[in-house]
Amino acid sequence: MAILIVDDEPVNTLVLEQLLHQHDYETISVSSGEEALDLLMAPQAASLYDLVLLDVEMPGISGIETCKRIRQMAEYEELPVIMVSGRTDEKQIAEGLDAGASDYTTKPIKVTELLARIRSALRYKAAVDERKIYEARLQYDLDLAQKIQQSALTPPISNEEIDVRALYLPSKKLAGDMYAWFQVAPDRYGVIIFDVMGHGVSSALITMGIRSILPGLVGNVQYPVDVMTELNRQMTFLFSGDDMHSYFTAVYCYIDTTKRRIEYVNAGHPPVIVTSEAGNCRLETTGVPVGMFDEPNYESKEIAITRDMKLHMYTDGLMECYSKDIDDGIRWLEKDVATYGLDYSRHVAEQLVPKIEIDDDLCLVTVKIT
């Protein structure tokens, strides 16, 4: 790493080089703004320089213009630049700082002052570099966590009895929304969608914790009240305390294609929209969100499976695509579900979401029962 000296006067350059070498700084010197910009634009150049000492008054591109162009390059937005000028008028100093200079000093060089400014600039550069390393590691971890979370998404099911598919759009790298479905017997299926309170990493960690226990839970317990009760026990055991309390809304549907019945529990979640040739209905709330109370006393309800029935299960991020008012959002959602049917998820992804800025996670699960 080196200090780049930009000065058209050979004597000034020599003085700065000798001074900096005496204090164990490595230097590279050029005589114009054009040369400096060429050096900085070279491949891997961003890793070579800690600081630029930039003369203001030079032929060709001035120091102020050079500084502006340096700041226009993304990799040098935070590179320390100390302007060096023979003039002391406030207007020129202001122009240099407005151009993006980190600091300003005047000629003739005051050794003690210059070295102090260089040390300050290099401390800043070291802090910036450390922050960038931390951010890169954090980004790597987030990217890995995102891949892990997306790998937990259940693949579609499609057979003669049932068709289950989903749309998953996190508002950030990690989501607090999740869905899953399981074939628990040749003719029975469990489908769940849930939305953990909050956003980002903390919600995503809870989401993945809950997702990890679902296969064993649904396979062993199956029935909606028992599934929700056990999930509530796990939430209050794992994610509650004086310094932490979390909960999630959820809908769990237990579908029996032989008995042609759907048993469900809606734990404070937006209503499931049900459409069929026999008419439309909603699977409204039957209990409180999971993890909110120690003994929630969930209640299940049943509906009969009718010809060409479709269940549309979703999180509140989808309603907010239509309206901040919940009831209004559901009405618009029902209208579009009736219009687009099984193509509704494509409509959401290609027509609805691109027109707005998503500030909440969004999941949509569509279940078609023949």
mmCIF file of C-alpha atoms in Angstrom, residues 20-354:
data_model
loop_
_atom_site.group_PDB
_atom_site.id
_atom_site.type_symbol
_atom_site.label_atom_id
_atom_site.label_comp_id
_atom_site.label_asym_id
_atom_site.label_seq_id
_atom_site.Cartn_x
_atom_site.Cartn_y
_atom_site.Cartn_z
ATOM 1 C CA LEU A 20 7.519 10.346 3.712
ATOM 2 C CA HIS A 21 10.316 7.817 3.209
ATOM 3 C CA GLN A 22 11.914 9.010 6.440
ATOM 4 C CA HIS A 23 8.699 7.992 8.197
ATOM 5 C CA ASP A 24 8.506 4.607 6.449
ATOM 6 C CA TYR A 25 5.756 5.480 3.983
ATOM 7 C CA GLU A 26 5.939 4.041 0.486
ATOM 8 C CA THR A 27 5.245 6.550 -2.285
ATOM 9 C CA ILE A 28 4.369 6.640 -5.975
ATOM 10 C CA SER A 29 4.630 9.986 -7.768
ATOM 11 C CA VAL A 30 3.096 11.423 -10.936
ATOM 12 C CA SER A 31 3.220 14.937 -12.377
ATOM 13 C CA SER A 32 -0.362 15.477 -13.571
ATOM 14 C CA GLY A 33 -3.999 14.749 -12.865
ATOM 15 C CA GLU A 34 -4.232 12.775 -16.090
ATOM 16 C CA GLU A 35 -1.428 10.431 -14.994
ATOM 17 C CA ALA A 36 -3.010 10.024 -11.577
ATOM 18 C CA LEU A 37 -6.357 9.047 -13.079
ATOM 19 C CA ASP A 38 -4.678 6.586 -15.450
ATOM 20 C CA LEU A 39 -2.939 4.932 -12.515
ATOM 21 C CA LEU A 40 -6.127 4.728 -10.456
ATOM 22 C CA MET A 41 -8.117 3.213 -13.318
ATOM 23 C CA ALA A 42 -5.602 0.403 -13.857
ATOM 24 C CA PRO A 43 -6.718 -3.133 -12.889
ATOM 25 C CA GLN A 44 -6.332 -3.877 -9.159
ATOM 26 C CA ALA A 45 -5.295 -0.258 -8.528
ATOM 27 C CA ALA A 46 -7.858 0.178 -5.743
ATOM 28 C CA SER A 47 -5.834 -2.178 -3.547
ATOM 29 C CA LEU A 48 -2.571 -0.269 -4.054
ATOM 30 C CA TYR A 49 -3.213 3.183 -2.568
ATOM 31 C CA ASP A 50 -3.984 4.349 0.968
ATOM 32 C CA LEU A 51 -3.920 8.093 0.347
ATOM 33 C CA VAL A 52 -3.539 10.754 -2.365
ATOM 34 C CA LEU A 53 -1.561 13.964 -1.823
ATOM 35 C CA LEU A 54 -2.968 16.144 -4.585
ATOM 36 C CA ASP A 55 -1.605 19.500 -5.715
ATOM 37 C CA VAL A 56 -4.361 21.976 -6.582
ATOM 38 C CA GLU A 57 -2.717 24.074 -9.302
ATOM 39 C CA MET A 58 -1.426 21.962 -12.169
ATOM 40 C CA PRO A 59 -1.441 22.308 -15.961
ATOM 41 C CA GLY A 60 -4.103 20.293 -17.756
ATOM 42 C CA ILE A 61 -6.604 18.875 -15.281
ATOM 43 C CA SER A 62 -6.534 20.850 -12.051
ATOM 44 C CA GLY A 63 -6.316 19.176 -8.676
ATOM 45 C CA ILE A 64 -9.938 20.069 -7.956
ATOM 46 C CA GLU A 65 -11.153 18.491 -11.211
ATOM 47 C CA THR A 66 -8.939 15.448 -10.572
ATOM 48 C CA CYS A 67 -10.493 15.034 -7.135
ATOM 49 C CA LYS A 68 -14.009 15.223 -8.590
ATOM 50 C CA ARG A 69 -13.176 12.482 -11.100
ATOM 51 C CA ILE A 70 -11.635 10.303 -8.395
ATOM 52 C CA ARG A 71 -14.842 10.566 -6.374
ATOM 53 C CA GLN A 72 -16.888 9.558 -9.416
ATOM 54 C CA MET A 73 -15.177 6.137 -9.371
ATOM 55 C CA ALA A 74 -17.068 3.853 -6.981
ATOM 56 C CA GLU A 75 -13.960 2.116 -5.670
ATOM 57 C CA TYR A 76 -12.469 5.451 -4.547
ATOM 58 C CA GLU A 77 -15.477 7.047 -2.864
ATOM 59 C CA GLU A 78 -13.755 6.757 0.522
ATOM 60 C CA LEU A 79 -10.078 7.004 -0.488
ATOM 61 C CA PRO A 80 -8.498 9.815 1.567
ATOM 62 C CA VAL A 81 -7.434 12.772 -0.595
ATOM 63 C CA ILE A 82 -5.431 15.614 0.934
ATOM 64 C CA MET A 83 -5.320 18.721 -1.260
ATOM 65 C CA VAL A 84 -2.038 20.690 -1.223
ATOM 66 C CA SER A 85 -2.074 24.315 -2.402
ATOM 67 C CA GLY A 86 0.120 27.386 -2.390
ATOM 68 C CA ARG A 87 -2.995 29.557 -1.916
ATOM 69 C CA THR A 88 -4.780 30.076 1.361
ATOM 70 C CA ASP A 89 -7.968 31.849 0.282
ATOM 71 C CA GLU A 90 -11.144 30.347 1.726
ATOM 72 C CA LYS A 91 -12.886 30.082 -1.655
ATOM 73 C CA GLN A 92 -10.307 27.664 -3.061
ATOM 74 C CA ILE A 93 -10.270 25.625 0.153
ATOM 75 C CA ALA A 94 -14.072 25.387 -0.019
ATOM 76 C CA GLU A 95 -13.884 24.328 -3.685
ATOM 77 C CA GLY A 96 -11.443 21.563 -2.793
ATOM 78 C CA LEU A 97 -13.589 20.238 0.029
ATOM 79 C CA ASP A 98 -16.720 20.472 -2.136
ATOM 80 C CA ALA A 99 -14.907 18.428 -4.797
ATOM 81 C CA GLY A 100 -14.589 15.616 -2.276
ATOM 82 C CA ALA A 101 -11.217 16.230 -0.631
ATOM 83 C CA SER A 102 -10.850 14.673 2.803
ATOM 84 C CA ASP A 103 -8.515 17.385 4.072
ATOM 85 C CA TYR A 104 -6.595 20.447 2.942
ATOM 86 C CA THR A 105 -3.107 21.813 3.669
ATOM 87 C CA THR A 106 -1.037 24.672 2.261
ATOM 88 C CA LYS A 107 2.490 25.319 0.971
ATOM 89 C CA PRO A 108 5.149 25.767 2.140
ATOM 90 C CA ILE A 109 4.733 22.390 3.786
ATOM 91 C CA LYS A 110 4.602 22.383 7.586
ATOM 92 C CA VAL A 111 6.112 19.009 8.354
ATOM 93 C CA THR A 112 4.482 18.365 11.723
ATOM 94 C CA GLU A 113 1.067 19.430 10.454
ATOM 95 C CA LEU A 114 1.306 17.395 7.247
ATOM 96 C CA LEU A 115 2.393 14.241 9.062
ATOM 97 C CA ALA A 116 -0.465 14.651 11.543
ATOM 98 C CA ARG A 117 -2.975 15.007 8.702
ATOM 99 C CA ILE A 118 -1.518 11.938 6.958
ATOM 100 C CA ARG A 119 -1.741 9.860 10.142
ATOM 101 C CA SER A 120 -5.354 10.946 10.632
ATOM 102 C CA ALA A 121 -6.222 10.103 7.018
ATOM 103 C CA LEU A 122 -4.556 6.693 7.229
ATOM 104 C CA ARG A 123 -6.401 5.866 10.466
ATOM 105 C CA TYR A 124 -9.621 6.678 8.632
ATOM 106 C CA LYS A 125 -8.570 4.491 5.696
ATOM 107 C CA ALA A 126 -7.732 1.601 8.031
ATOM 108 C CA ALA A 127 -11.184 1.909 9.650
ATOM 109 C CA VAL A 128 -12.843 1.969 6.208
ATOM 110 C CA ASP A 129 -10.917 -1.120 5.115
ATOM 111 C CA GLU A 130 -11.850 -2.959 8.306
ATOM 112 C CA ARG A 131 -15.506 -2.041 7.825
ATOM 113 C CA LYS A 132 -15.432 -3.268 4.213
ATOM 114 C CA ILE A 133 -13.932 -6.596 5.291
ATOM 115 C CA TYR A 134 -16.669 -6.938 7.912
ATOM 116 C CA GLU A 135 -19.363 -6.042 5.372
ATOM 117 C CA ALA A 136 -17.965 -8.546 2.869
ATOM 118 C CA ARG A 137 -18.003 -11.300 5.494
ATOM 119 C CA LEU A 138 -21.517 -10.313 6.542
ATOM 120 C CA GLN A 139 -22.661 -10.336 2.920
ATOM 121 C CA TYR A 140 -21.148 -13.784 2.431
ATOM 122 C CA ASP A 141 -22.960 -15.050 5.522
ATOM 123 C CA LEU A 142 -26.245 -13.501 4.374
ATOM 124 C CA ASP A 143 -25.879 -14.986 0.891
ATOM 125 C CA LEU A 144 -25.211 -18.405 2.410
ATOM 126 C CA ALA A 145 -28.147 -18.040 4.809
ATOM 127 C CA GLN A 146 -30.378 -17.050 1.899
ATOM 128 C CA LYS A 147 -29.375 -20.178 -0.026
ATOM 129 C CA ILE A 148 -30.049 -22.317 3.044
ATOM 130 C CA GLN A 149 -33.456 -20.722 3.567
ATOM 131 C CA GLN A 150 -34.431 -21.123 -0.060
ATOM 132 C CA SER A 151 -33.292 -24.755 0.005
ATOM 133 C CA ALA A 152 -35.897 -25.331 2.735
ATOM 134 C CA LEU A 153 -38.738 -24.357 0.394
ATOM 135 C CA THR A 154 -40.918 -27.353 -0.413
ATOM 136 C CA PRO A 155 -40.958 -28.356 -4.098
ATOM 137 C CA PRO A 156 -44.344 -28.445 -5.852
ATOM 138 C CA ILE A 157 -46.615 -31.483 -5.658
ATOM 139 C CA SER A 158 -48.710 -32.463 -8.649
ATOM 140 C CA ASN A 159 -50.652 -35.711 -8.984
ATOM 141 C CA GLU A 160 -54.149 -36.932 -9.792
ATOM 142 C CA GLU A 161 -55.497 -35.763 -6.421
ATOM 143 C CA ILE A 162 -53.780 -32.514 -5.648
ATOM 144 C CA ASP A 163 -51.621 -29.731 -7.074
ATOM 145 C CA VAL A 164 -49.624 -27.543 -4.646
ATOM 146 C CA ARG A 165 -47.415 -24.684 -5.772
ATOM 147 C CA ALA A 166 -46.047 -21.481 -4.251
ATOM 148 C CA LEU A 167 -44.643 -18.009 -4.857
ATOM 149 C CA TYR A 168 -41.924 -16.785 -2.469
ATOM 150 C CA LEU A 169 -40.709 -13.160 -2.568
ATOM 151 C CA PRO A 170 -38.632 -11.988 0.423
ATOM 152 C CA SER A 171 -38.393 -8.221 0.885
ATOM 153 C CA LYS A 172 -34.744 -8.582 1.965
ATOM 154 C CA LYS A 173 -32.099 -11.293 1.781
ATOM 155 C CA LEU A 174 -33.833 -13.299 4.485
ATOM 156 C CA ALA A 175 -37.528 -13.689 5.120
ATOM 157 C CA GLY A 176 -39.785 -14.262 8.104
ATOM 158 C CA ASP A 177 -42.374 -15.949 5.887
ATOM 159 C CA MET A 178 -42.332 -19.657 5.121
ATOM 160 C CA TYR A 179 -44.512 -22.443 3.804
ATOM 161 C CA ALA A 180 -44.336 -26.213 3.704
ATOM 162 C CA TRP A 181 -46.447 -29.182 2.738
ATOM 163 C CA PHE A 182 -46.194 -32.894 3.422
ATOM 164 C CA GLN A 183 -47.867 -36.030 2.151
ATOM 165 C CA VAL A 184 -48.556 -37.778 5.468
ATOM 166 C CA ALA A 185 -50.449 -40.706 3.914
ATOM 167 C CA PRO A 186 -51.344 -41.787 0.359
ATOM 168 C CA ASP A 187 -54.553 -39.740 0.517
ATOM 169 C CA ARG A 188 -53.717 -37.081 3.128
ATOM 170 C CA TYR A 189 -51.682 -33.892 3.005
ATOM 171 C CA GLY A 190 -50.660 -31.229 5.487
ATOM 172 C CA VAL A 191 -50.114 -27.685 4.159
ATOM 173 C CA ILE A 192 -48.906 -24.788 6.310
ATOM 174 C CA ILE A 193 -47.998 -21.158 5.725
ATOM 175 C CA PHE A 194 -46.691 -18.883 8.472
ATOM 176 C CA ASP A 195 -45.363 -15.366 9.047
ATOM 177 C CA VAL A 196 -42.993 -14.617 11.942
ATOM 178 C CA MET A 197 -43.282 -11.214 13.562
ATOM 179 C CA GLY A 198 -40.729 -8.706 12.256
ATOM 180 C CA HIS A 199 -38.237 -8.825 9.397
ATOM 181 C CA GLY A 200 -34.622 -9.657 8.658
ATOM 182 C CA VAL A 201 -32.183 -11.971 10.387
ATOM 183 C CA SER A 202 -33.961 -12.470 13.718
ATOM 184 C CA SER A 203 -37.264 -13.409 12.081
ATOM 185 C CA ALA A 204 -35.495 -15.634 9.556
ATOM 186 C CA LEU A 205 -33.720 -17.558 12.337
ATOM 187 C CA ILE A 206 -37.035 -18.246 14.068
ATOM 188 C CA THR A 207 -38.572 -19.178 10.717
ATOM 189 C CA MET A 208 -35.846 -21.740 10.050
ATOM 190 C CA GLY A 209 -36.123 -23.105 13.580
ATOM 191 C CA ILE A 210 -39.831 -23.708 13.109
ATOM 192 C CA ARG A 211 -39.322 -25.085 9.593
ATOM 193 C CA SER A 212 -36.809 -27.633 10.871
ATOM 194 C CA ILE A 213 -39.282 -29.263 13.264
ATOM 195 C CA LEU A 214 -42.245 -29.383 10.870
ATOM 196 C CA PRO A 215 -41.487 -32.679 9.037
ATOM 197 C CA GLY A 216 -41.373 -34.727 12.229
ATOM 198 C CA LEU A 217 -44.224 -32.819 13.823
ATOM 199 C CA VAL A 218 -46.651 -33.085 10.913
ATOM 200 C CA GLY A 219 -45.696 -36.702 10.267
ATOM 201 C CA ASN A 220 -46.359 -37.734 13.882
ATOM 202 C CA VAL A 221 -49.194 -35.435 14.928
ATOM 203 C CA GLN A 222 -50.966 -34.542 11.676
ATOM 204 C CA TYR A 223 -54.159 -32.978 13.028
ATOM 205 C CA PRO A 224 -54.313 -29.154 12.998
ATOM 206 C CA VAL A 225 -55.074 -28.497 16.681
ATOM 207 C CA ASP A 226 -52.277 -30.821 17.789
ATOM 208 C CA VAL A 227 -49.826 -29.332 15.272
ATOM 209 C CA MET A 228 -50.553 -25.752 16.346
ATOM 210 C CA THR A 229 -50.478 -26.639 20.045
ATOM 211 C CA GLU A 230 -47.061 -28.263 19.698
ATOM 212 C CA LEU A 231 -45.739 -25.349 17.637
ATOM 213 C CA ASN A 232 -46.967 -22.995 20.348
ATOM 214 C CA ARG A 233 -45.171 -25.063 22.990
ATOM 215 C CA GLN A 234 -41.958 -24.949 20.982
ATOM 216 C CA MET A 235 -42.235 -21.170 20.483
ATOM 217 C CA THR A 236 -42.839 -20.402 24.149
ATOM 218 C CA PHE A 237 -40.012 -22.748 25.128
ATOM 219 C CA LEU A 238 -37.419 -21.603 22.604
ATOM 220 C CA PHE A 239 -38.237 -17.989 21.809
ATOM 221 C CA SER A 240 -39.687 -16.322 24.876
ATOM 222 C CA GLY A 241 -38.303 -14.721 28.005
ATOM 223 C CA ASP A 242 -37.743 -11.384 29.695
ATOM 224 C CA ASP A 243 -35.496 -10.149 26.908
ATOM 225 C CA MET A 244 -37.226 -11.839 24.000
ATOM 226 C CA HIS A 245 -40.750 -12.587 22.863
ATOM 227 C CA SER A 246 -41.827 -13.573 19.411
ATOM 228 C CA TYR A 247 -44.833 -15.095 17.712
ATOM 229 C CA PHE A 248 -46.101 -15.957 14.273
ATOM 230 C CA THR A 249 -49.413 -16.206 12.480
ATOM 231 C CA ALA A 250 -50.146 -19.407 10.590
ATOM 232 C CA VAL A 251 -52.725 -21.487 8.768
ATOM 233 C CA TYR A 252 -52.463 -25.261 8.737
ATOM 234 C CA CYS A 253 -54.770 -27.287 6.504
ATOM 235 C CA TYR A 254 -55.106 -31.074 6.813
ATOM 236 C CA ILE A 255 -56.505 -32.366 3.524
ATOM 237 C CA ASP A 256 -58.120 -35.805 3.287
ATOM 238 C CA THR A 257 -58.830 -36.568 -0.362
ATOM 239 C CA THR A 258 -60.651 -39.844 0.418
ATOM 240 C CA LYS A 259 -63.102 -38.425 2.954
ATOM 241 C CA ARG A 260 -63.213 -35.224 0.898
ATOM 242 C CA ARG A 261 -62.697 -33.048 3.979
ATOM 243 C CA ILE A 262 -60.316 -30.242 4.962
ATOM 244 C CA GLU A 263 -59.672 -29.623 8.638
ATOM 245 C CA TYR A 264 -57.865 -26.403 9.472
ATOM 246 C CA VAL A 265 -56.657 -24.032 12.174
ATOM 247 C CA ASN A 266 -56.071 -20.362 11.412
ATOM 248 C CA ALA A 267 -53.844 -18.861 14.114
ATOM 249 C CA GLY A 268 -54.374 -15.142 13.610
ATOM 250 C CA HIS A 269 -53.426 -15.353 9.932
ATOM 251 C CA PRO A 270 -55.104 -13.644 6.956
ATOM 252 C CA PRO A 271 -58.070 -15.722 5.762
ATOM 253 C CA VAL A 272 -57.533 -18.441 3.179
ATOM 254 C CA ILE A 273 -59.508 -17.698 0.004
ATOM 255 C CA VAL A 274 -61.380 -20.822 -1.161
ATOM 256 C CA THR A 275 -62.884 -21.035 -4.636
ATOM 257 C CA SER A 276 -64.831 -23.885 -6.248
ATOM 258 C CA GLU A 277 -67.731 -24.613 -8.557
ATOM 259 C CA ALA A 278 -69.975 -24.719 -5.470
ATOM 260 C CA GLY A 279 -69.039 -21.174 -4.458
ATOM 261 C CA ASN A 280 -66.389 -19.205 -2.636
ATOM 262 C CA CYS A 281 -65.614 -18.801 1.070
ATOM 263 C CA ARG A 282 -62.913 -17.754 3.528
ATOM 264 C CA LEU A 283 -61.121 -19.808 6.170
ATOM 265 C CA GLU A 284 -61.128 -17.171 8.894
ATOM 266 C CA THR A 285 -59.215 -16.985 12.180
ATOM 267 C CA THR A 286 -59.932 -19.740 14.701
ATOM 268 C CA GLY A 287 -57.270 -18.880 17.287
ATOM 269 C CA VAL A 288 -54.501 -16.538 18.415
ATOM 270 C CA PRO A 289 -51.012 -16.327 16.852
ATOM 271 C CA VAL A 290 -48.565 -19.071 17.769
ATOM 272 C CA GLY A 291 -46.316 -18.165 20.705
ATOM 273 C CA MET A 292 -48.473 -15.307 21.967
ATOM 274 C CA PHE A 293 -49.905 -17.222 24.942
ATOM 275 C CA ASP A 294 -48.840 -20.276 26.933
ATOM 276 C CA GLU A 295 -52.181 -22.068 26.544
ATOM 277 C CA PRO A 296 -53.921 -20.767 23.433
ATOM 278 C CA ASN A 297 -56.697 -23.436 23.230
ATOM 279 C CA TYR A 298 -56.850 -23.724 19.437
ATOM 280 C CA GLU A 299 -60.062 -24.688 17.654
ATOM 281 C CA SER A 300 -60.238 -26.490 14.323
ATOM 282 C CA LYS A 301 -62.937 -26.258 11.699
ATOM 283 C CA GLU A 302 -63.839 -28.366 8.681
ATOM 284 C CA ILE A 303 -65.077 -27.765 5.168
ATOM 285 C CA ALA A 304 -66.103 -30.264 2.518
ATOM 286 C CA ILE A 305 -63.990 -30.611 -0.620
ATOM 287 C CA THR A 306 -66.071 -29.754 -3.661
ATOM 288 C CA ARG A 307 -65.367 -30.027 -7.346
ATOM 289 C CA ASP A 308 -62.380 -28.058 -8.675
ATOM 290 C CA MET A 309 -61.617 -26.537 -5.260
ATOM 291 C CA LYS A 310 -58.664 -24.177 -4.869
ATOM 292 C CA LEU A 311 -57.143 -22.827 -1.660
ATOM 293 C CA HIS A 312 -55.197 -19.573 -1.793
ATOM 294 C CA MET A 313 -53.001 -19.214 1.304
ATOM 295 C CA TYR A 314 -50.872 -16.072 1.611
ATOM 296 C CA THR A 315 -49.065 -13.734 3.994
ATOM 297 C CA ASP A 316 -50.011 -10.131 4.718
ATOM 298 C CA GLY A 317 -47.363 -8.819 2.328
ATOM 299 C CA LEU A 318 -49.660 -9.836 -0.518
ATOM 300 C CA MET A 319 -52.611 -7.868 0.860
ATOM 301 C CA GLU A 320 -50.404 -4.791 1.200
ATOM 302 C CA CYS A 321 -49.711 -4.948 -2.535
ATOM 303 C CA TYR A 322 -53.323 -3.897 -2.951
ATOM 304 C CA SER A 323 -54.035 -1.677 0.044
ATOM 305 C CA LYS A 324 -52.813 -0.769 3.541
ATOM 306 C CA ASP A 325 -56.390 -1.388 4.667
ATOM 307 C CA ILE A 326 -56.674 -5.123 5.433
ATOM 308 C CA ASP A 327 -60.315 -5.587 4.465
ATOM 309 C CA ASP A 328 -59.871 -3.642 1.251
ATOM 310 C CA GLY A 329 -56.774 -5.656 0.397
ATOM 311 C CA ILE A 330 -58.587 -8.961 0.877
ATOM 312 C CA ARG A 331 -61.471 -7.824 -1.326
ATOM 313 C CA TRP A 332 -59.084 -6.922 -4.150
ATOM 314 C CA LEU A 333 -57.237 -10.201 -3.638
ATOM 315 C CA GLU A 334 -60.478 -12.186 -3.910
ATOM 316 C CA LYS A 335 -61.356 -10.334 -7.101
ATOM 317 C CA ASP A 336 -58.002 -11.172 -8.731
ATOM 318 C CA VAL A 337 -58.111 -14.790 -7.530
ATOM 319 C CA ALA A 338 -61.479 -15.198 -9.225
ATOM 320 C CA THR A 339 -60.108 -13.590 -12.398
ATOM 321 C CA TYR A 340 -56.770 -15.418 -12.745
ATOM 322 C CA GLY A 341 -57.358 -18.756 -10.984
ATOM 323 C CA LEU A 342 -54.245 -20.957 -11.051
ATOM 324 C CA ASP A 343 -52.402 -18.221 -12.967
ATOM 325 C CA TYR A 344 -52.815 -15.841 -10.045
ATOM 326 C CA SER A 345 -49.262 -16.377 -8.764
ATOM 327 C CA ARG A 346 -47.906 -15.468 -12.203
ATOM 328 C CA HIS A 347 -50.067 -12.355 -12.190
ATOM 329 C CA VAL A 348 -48.654 -11.372 -8.785
ATOM 330 C CA ALA A 349 -45.021 -11.933 -9.840
ATOM 331 C CA GLU A 350 -45.218 -10.386 -13.311
ATOM 332 C CA GLN A 351 -47.923 -7.716 -13.066
ATOM 333 C CA LEU A 352 -48.606 -6.742 -9.456
ATOM 334 C CA VAL A 353 -45.269 -6.749 -7.626
ATOM 335 C CA PRO A 354 -43.182 -4.950 -10.318
#
